[in-house]
XYZ file of C-alpha atoms in Angstrom:
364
model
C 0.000 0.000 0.000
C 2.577 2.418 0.830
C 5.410 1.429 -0.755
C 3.814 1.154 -4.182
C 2.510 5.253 -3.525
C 5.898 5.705 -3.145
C 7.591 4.197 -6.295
C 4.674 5.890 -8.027
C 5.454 9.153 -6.971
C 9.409 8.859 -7.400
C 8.925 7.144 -11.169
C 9.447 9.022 -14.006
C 7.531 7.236 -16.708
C 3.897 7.047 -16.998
C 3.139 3.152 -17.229
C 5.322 2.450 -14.619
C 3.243 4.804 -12.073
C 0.250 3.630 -13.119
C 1.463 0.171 -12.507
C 3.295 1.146 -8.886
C 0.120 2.816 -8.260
C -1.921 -0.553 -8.842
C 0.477 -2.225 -6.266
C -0.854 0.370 -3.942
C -4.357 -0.036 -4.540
C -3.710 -4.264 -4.480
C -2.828 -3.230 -0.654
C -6.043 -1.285 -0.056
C -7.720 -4.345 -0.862
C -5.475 -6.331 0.928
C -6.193 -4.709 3.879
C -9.864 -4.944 3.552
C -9.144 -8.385 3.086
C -7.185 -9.395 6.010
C -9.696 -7.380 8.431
C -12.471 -9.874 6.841
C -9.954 -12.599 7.504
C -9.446 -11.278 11.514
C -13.713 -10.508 12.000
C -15.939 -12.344 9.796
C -18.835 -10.036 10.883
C -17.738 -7.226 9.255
C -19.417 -5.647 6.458
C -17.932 -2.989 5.444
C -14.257 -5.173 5.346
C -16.250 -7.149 2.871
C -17.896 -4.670 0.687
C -15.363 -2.276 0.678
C -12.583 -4.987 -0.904
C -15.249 -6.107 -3.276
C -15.974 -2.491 -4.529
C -13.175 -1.326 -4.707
C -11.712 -4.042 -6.951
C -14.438 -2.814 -9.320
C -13.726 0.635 -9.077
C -9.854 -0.046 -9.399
C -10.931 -2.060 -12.651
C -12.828 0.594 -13.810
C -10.383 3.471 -13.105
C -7.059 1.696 -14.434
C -9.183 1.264 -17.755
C -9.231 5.057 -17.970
C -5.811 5.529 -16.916
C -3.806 2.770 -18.826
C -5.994 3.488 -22.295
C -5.383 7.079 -21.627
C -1.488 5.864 -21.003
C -1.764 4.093 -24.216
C -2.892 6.775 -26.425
C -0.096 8.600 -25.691
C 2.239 5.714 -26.262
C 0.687 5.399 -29.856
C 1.133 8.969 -30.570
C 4.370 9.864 -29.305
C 5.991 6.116 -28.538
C 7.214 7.156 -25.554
C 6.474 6.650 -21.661
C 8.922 9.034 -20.188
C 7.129 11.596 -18.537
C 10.157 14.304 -19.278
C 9.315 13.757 -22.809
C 5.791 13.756 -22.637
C 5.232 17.296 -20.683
C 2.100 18.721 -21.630
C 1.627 16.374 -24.662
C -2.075 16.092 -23.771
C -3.039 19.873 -23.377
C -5.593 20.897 -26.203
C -7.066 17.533 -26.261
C -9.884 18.450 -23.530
C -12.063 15.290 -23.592
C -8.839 12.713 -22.528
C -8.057 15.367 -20.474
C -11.345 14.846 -18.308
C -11.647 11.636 -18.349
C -7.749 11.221 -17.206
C -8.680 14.056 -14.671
C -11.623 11.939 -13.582
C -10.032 8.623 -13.599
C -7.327 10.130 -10.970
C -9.086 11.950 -8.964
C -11.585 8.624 -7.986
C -8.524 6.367 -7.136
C -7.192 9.363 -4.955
C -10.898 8.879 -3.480
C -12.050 12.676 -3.838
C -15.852 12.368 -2.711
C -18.600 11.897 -5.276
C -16.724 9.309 -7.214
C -16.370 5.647 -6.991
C -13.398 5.740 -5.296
C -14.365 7.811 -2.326
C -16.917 5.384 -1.431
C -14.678 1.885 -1.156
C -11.975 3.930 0.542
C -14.663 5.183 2.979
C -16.363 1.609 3.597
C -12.292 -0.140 4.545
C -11.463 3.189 6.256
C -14.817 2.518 8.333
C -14.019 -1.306 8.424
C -10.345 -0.122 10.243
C -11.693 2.125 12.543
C -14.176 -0.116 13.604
C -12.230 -2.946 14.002
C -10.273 -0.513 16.166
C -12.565 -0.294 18.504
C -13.642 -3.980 19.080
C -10.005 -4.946 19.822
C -8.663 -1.405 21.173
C -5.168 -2.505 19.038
C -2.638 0.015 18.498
C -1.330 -1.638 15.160
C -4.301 -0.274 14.041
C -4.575 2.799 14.588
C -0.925 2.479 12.544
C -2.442 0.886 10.161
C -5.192 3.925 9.977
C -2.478 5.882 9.499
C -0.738 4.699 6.793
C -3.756 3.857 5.245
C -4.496 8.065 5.155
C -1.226 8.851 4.106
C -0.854 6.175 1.219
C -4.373 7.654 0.341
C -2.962 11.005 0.217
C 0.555 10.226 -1.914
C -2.061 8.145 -4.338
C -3.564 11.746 -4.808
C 0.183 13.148 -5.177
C 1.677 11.367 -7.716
C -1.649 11.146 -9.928
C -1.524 15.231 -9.782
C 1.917 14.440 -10.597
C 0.890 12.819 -13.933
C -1.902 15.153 -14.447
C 0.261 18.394 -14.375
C 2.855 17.159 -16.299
C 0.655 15.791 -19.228
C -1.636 18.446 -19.455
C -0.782 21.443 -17.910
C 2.992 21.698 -18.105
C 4.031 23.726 -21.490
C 5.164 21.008 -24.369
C 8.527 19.580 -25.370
C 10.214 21.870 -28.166
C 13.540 20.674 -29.118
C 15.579 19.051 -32.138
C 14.045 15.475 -31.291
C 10.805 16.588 -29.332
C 8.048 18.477 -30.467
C 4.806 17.783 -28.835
C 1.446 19.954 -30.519
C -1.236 18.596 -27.835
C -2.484 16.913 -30.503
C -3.400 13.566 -28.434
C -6.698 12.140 -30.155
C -7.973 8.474 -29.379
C -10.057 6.892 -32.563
C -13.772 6.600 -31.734
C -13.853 2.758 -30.055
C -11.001 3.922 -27.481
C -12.385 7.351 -26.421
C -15.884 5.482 -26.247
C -14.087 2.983 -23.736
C -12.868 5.750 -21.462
C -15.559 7.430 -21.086
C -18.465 5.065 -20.482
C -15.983 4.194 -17.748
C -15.157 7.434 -16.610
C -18.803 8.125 -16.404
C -19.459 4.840 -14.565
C -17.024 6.552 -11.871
C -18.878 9.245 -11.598
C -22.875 7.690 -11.577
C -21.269 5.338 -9.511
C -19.845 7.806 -7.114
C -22.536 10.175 -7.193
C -25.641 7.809 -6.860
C -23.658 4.910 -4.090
C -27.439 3.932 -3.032
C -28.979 3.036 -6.320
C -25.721 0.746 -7.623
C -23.596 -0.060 -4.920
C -26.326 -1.348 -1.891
C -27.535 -4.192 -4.003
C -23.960 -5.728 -3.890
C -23.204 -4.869 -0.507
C -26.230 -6.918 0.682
C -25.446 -9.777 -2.024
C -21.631 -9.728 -0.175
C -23.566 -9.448 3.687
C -25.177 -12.887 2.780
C -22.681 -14.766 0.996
C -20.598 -14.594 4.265
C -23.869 -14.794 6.107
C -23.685 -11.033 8.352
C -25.859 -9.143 8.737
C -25.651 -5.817 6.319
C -25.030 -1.923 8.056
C -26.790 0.824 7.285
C -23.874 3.097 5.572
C -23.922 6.706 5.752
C -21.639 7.517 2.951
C -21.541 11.338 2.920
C -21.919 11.575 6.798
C -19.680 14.637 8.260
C -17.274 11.600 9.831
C -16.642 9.923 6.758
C -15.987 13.510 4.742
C -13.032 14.403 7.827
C -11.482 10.889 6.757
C -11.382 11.656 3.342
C -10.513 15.504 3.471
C -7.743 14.497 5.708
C -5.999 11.771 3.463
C -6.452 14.797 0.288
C -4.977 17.548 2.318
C -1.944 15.116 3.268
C -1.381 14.352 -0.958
C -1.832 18.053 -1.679
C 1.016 19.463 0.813
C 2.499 16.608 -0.536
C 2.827 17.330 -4.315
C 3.560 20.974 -2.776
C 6.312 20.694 -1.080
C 7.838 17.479 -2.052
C 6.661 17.101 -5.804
C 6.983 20.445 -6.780
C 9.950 21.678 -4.697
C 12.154 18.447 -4.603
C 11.095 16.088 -7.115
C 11.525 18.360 -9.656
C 14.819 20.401 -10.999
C 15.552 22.665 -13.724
C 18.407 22.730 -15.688
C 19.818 25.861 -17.868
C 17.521 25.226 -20.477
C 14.450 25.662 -18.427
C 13.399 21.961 -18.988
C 11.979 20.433 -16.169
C 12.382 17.134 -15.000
C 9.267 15.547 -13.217
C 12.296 13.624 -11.104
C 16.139 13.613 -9.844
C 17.609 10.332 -10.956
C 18.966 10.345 -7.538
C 15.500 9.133 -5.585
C 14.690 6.589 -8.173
C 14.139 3.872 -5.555
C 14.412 1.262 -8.663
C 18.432 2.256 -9.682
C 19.306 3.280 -6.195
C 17.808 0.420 -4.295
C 16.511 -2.372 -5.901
C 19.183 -2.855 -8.686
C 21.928 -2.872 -6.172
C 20.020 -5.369 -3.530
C 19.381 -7.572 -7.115
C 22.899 -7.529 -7.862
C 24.374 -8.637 -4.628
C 21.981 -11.381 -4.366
C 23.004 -12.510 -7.874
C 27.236 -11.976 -6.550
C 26.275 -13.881 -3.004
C 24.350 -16.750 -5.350
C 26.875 -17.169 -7.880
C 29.850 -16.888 -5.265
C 28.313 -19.488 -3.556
C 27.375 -21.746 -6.263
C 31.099 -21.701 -7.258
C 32.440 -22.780 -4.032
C 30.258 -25.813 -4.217
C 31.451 -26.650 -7.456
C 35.030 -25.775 -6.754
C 34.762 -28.417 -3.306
C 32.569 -31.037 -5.052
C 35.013 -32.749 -6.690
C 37.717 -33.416 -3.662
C 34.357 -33.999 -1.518
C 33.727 -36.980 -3.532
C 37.556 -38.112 -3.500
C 37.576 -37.859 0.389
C 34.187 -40.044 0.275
C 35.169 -42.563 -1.840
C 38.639 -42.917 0.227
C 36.980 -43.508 3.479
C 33.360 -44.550 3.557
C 32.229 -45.671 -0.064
C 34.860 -48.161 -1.252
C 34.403 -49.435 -4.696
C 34.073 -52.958 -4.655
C 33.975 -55.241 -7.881
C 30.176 -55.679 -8.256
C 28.805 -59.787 -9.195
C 26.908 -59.668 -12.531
C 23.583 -62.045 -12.549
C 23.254 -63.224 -15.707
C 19.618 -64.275 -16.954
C 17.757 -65.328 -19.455
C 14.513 -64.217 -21.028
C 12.992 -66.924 -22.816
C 9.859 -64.798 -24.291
C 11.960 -61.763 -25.566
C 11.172 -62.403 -28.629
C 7.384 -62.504 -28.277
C 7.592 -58.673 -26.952
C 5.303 -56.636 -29.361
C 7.158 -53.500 -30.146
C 5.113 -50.913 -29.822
C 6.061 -46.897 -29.086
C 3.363 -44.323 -28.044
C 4.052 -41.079 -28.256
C 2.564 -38.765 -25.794
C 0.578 -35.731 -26.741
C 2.525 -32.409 -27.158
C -0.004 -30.454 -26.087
C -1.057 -32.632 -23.009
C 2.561 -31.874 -21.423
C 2.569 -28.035 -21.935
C 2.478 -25.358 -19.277
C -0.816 -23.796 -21.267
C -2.657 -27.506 -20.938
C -1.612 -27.288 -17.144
C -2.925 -23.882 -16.473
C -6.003 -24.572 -18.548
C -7.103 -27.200 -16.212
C -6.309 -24.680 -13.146
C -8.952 -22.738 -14.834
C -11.053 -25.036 -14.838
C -10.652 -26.721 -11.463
C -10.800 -22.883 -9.653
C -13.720 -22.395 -11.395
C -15.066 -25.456 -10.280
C -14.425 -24.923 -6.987
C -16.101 -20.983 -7.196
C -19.052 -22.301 -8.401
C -19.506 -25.274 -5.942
C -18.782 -22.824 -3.033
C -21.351 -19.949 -4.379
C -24.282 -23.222 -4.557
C -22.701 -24.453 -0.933
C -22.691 -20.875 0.784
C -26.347 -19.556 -1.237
């Protein structure tokens, strides 16, 4: 949850914080999912990790299209090339705008409302067991809520406000169209984020009392604009605007004598200065030791053989097979496709899908 937020808001290319930022939301759900685990009479844990794997779904479909048009335009992801390559083109614009502001769970969207049901779900939980890991985990559930609105206004600014690239190799004219069939993609789902949002009584409280009886609780009555679940949500917002203030805007971000600016210093990419080096000492340590076993196999099995495993001259049986020659001879070859990885994974399918389907008849 929060270390995805993070590499999203220290990555400089645009599929690569959309995908950080779906690590992030993976732990929202996660959460929601392990309070369900710890109290099976809990609602809101329920509802709010089913909805908001639909409203994740929903919203990465506007992002990552929106992430693809510009690919297909300007066959690039790097967000320093890509400064204010969308302005002009006002309808991907909104629904991009849309799109982030419901996964950083601004209210009246989708996303405000399964944010609201696990941030309910925590703090109730918190008060049944009166556990301070949870109030942590309150915590870092606000402020991975808040750097999920940071590095989406990241994006935002930097595709569509920011002026464009004008150099020798770049030249960006904010002329970012999707054909009909991909702008008619984003925004039935943008506008499902916002009915969805808007109107959480008409869509959303039919599933949340289908989810209440397959794990056989009883449903809560959900106030989802109440003044308490607004201060939750204002609160997570005003932590991801100081934020991309103060951090985005004043340290994540340099200028160089041209004027360009970079939407990151090299220096805080967690990815070159962290997990590269931790990958390649693993690999030194692993091969290292790898060639110490192979360098000491070899008098191991000298010193063996001299002490405990003496060869000795072995008797040879001989028999006789007196029907050998009534053997039919006979070769079957196997199937190819019966001993491929695809066959194997097919019949996962089909066995998890099995077992889905037997437990929705079992638990109805």
């Amino acid at each position: 949850m929060l270390l995805g937020a993070l590499l999203a808001l220290l990555s400089d290319d645009l599929k690569r914080t959309l995908a950080c930022s779906s690590l992030s939301q993976i732990g929202f759900i996660s959460v929601a999912t392990a309070l369900l685990a710890a109290n099976h009479d809990t609602t809101l844990a329920a509802g709010g990790a089913l909805l908001h794997v639909i409203n994740h779904a929903l919203t990465k479909l506007v992002l990552f299209v929106s992430a693809g048009v510009f690919y297909k335009t300007y066959h690039t992801n790097d967000l320093n090339q890509l400064r204010g390559a969308g302005r002009g083109s006002w309808y991907l614009m909104l629904c991009f705008f849309i799109g982030g502001i419901s996964l950083a769970g601004v209210p009246g969207l989708a996303g405000y409302i399964s944010k609201t049901l696990i941030h309910e779900a925590i703090v109730e939980n918190m008060h049944v067991w009166q556990h301070s890991l949870l109030s942590l985990v309150e915590k870092l559930f606000l402020l991975s809520g808040g750097l999920t609105l940071a590095y989406m206004s990241k994006l935002f600014v930097t595709l569509f406000v920011q002026k464009p690239v004008v150099s020798e190799h770049h030249h960006h004219s904010g002329s970012v169209k999707p054909d009909w069939l991909t702008g008619l993609s984003i925004g039935v789902a943008a506008l499902g984020l916002v009915l969805f949002g808007a109107l959480p009584n008409l869509f959303y409280n039919e599933i949340l009392h289908y989810t209440a009886d397959f794990f056989h609780i009883h449903p809560h009555e959900i106030h989802w604009f109440s003044t308490v679940n607004l201060l939750g949500s204002m609160t997570s917002l005003m932590i991801g605007l100081l934020v991309f203030i103060f951090v985005v805007r004043l340290f994540l971000t340099s200028r160089d004598g041209e004027g360009r600016v970079r939407v990151i210093q090299s220096s805080l990419d967690l990815e070159s200065r962290l997990y590269q080096p931790v990958i390649q000492i693993v690999c030194f340590i692993g091969a290292l030791f790898a060639r110490i076993l192979h360098s000491t196999s070899g008098w191991l099995l000298t010193l063996l053989e001299e002490t405990f495993f003496h060869n000795r001259n072995p008797r040879i049986v001989e028999g006789t097979d007196d029907h050998f020659a009534l053997y039919n001879r006979g070769y079957t070859a196997p199937s190819k496709y019966s001993q491929t990885l695809a066959f194997e994974l097919m019949l996962f399918g089909v066995g998890l899908i099995i077992t889905l389907l037997y437990l929705l008849i079992v638990n109805h």
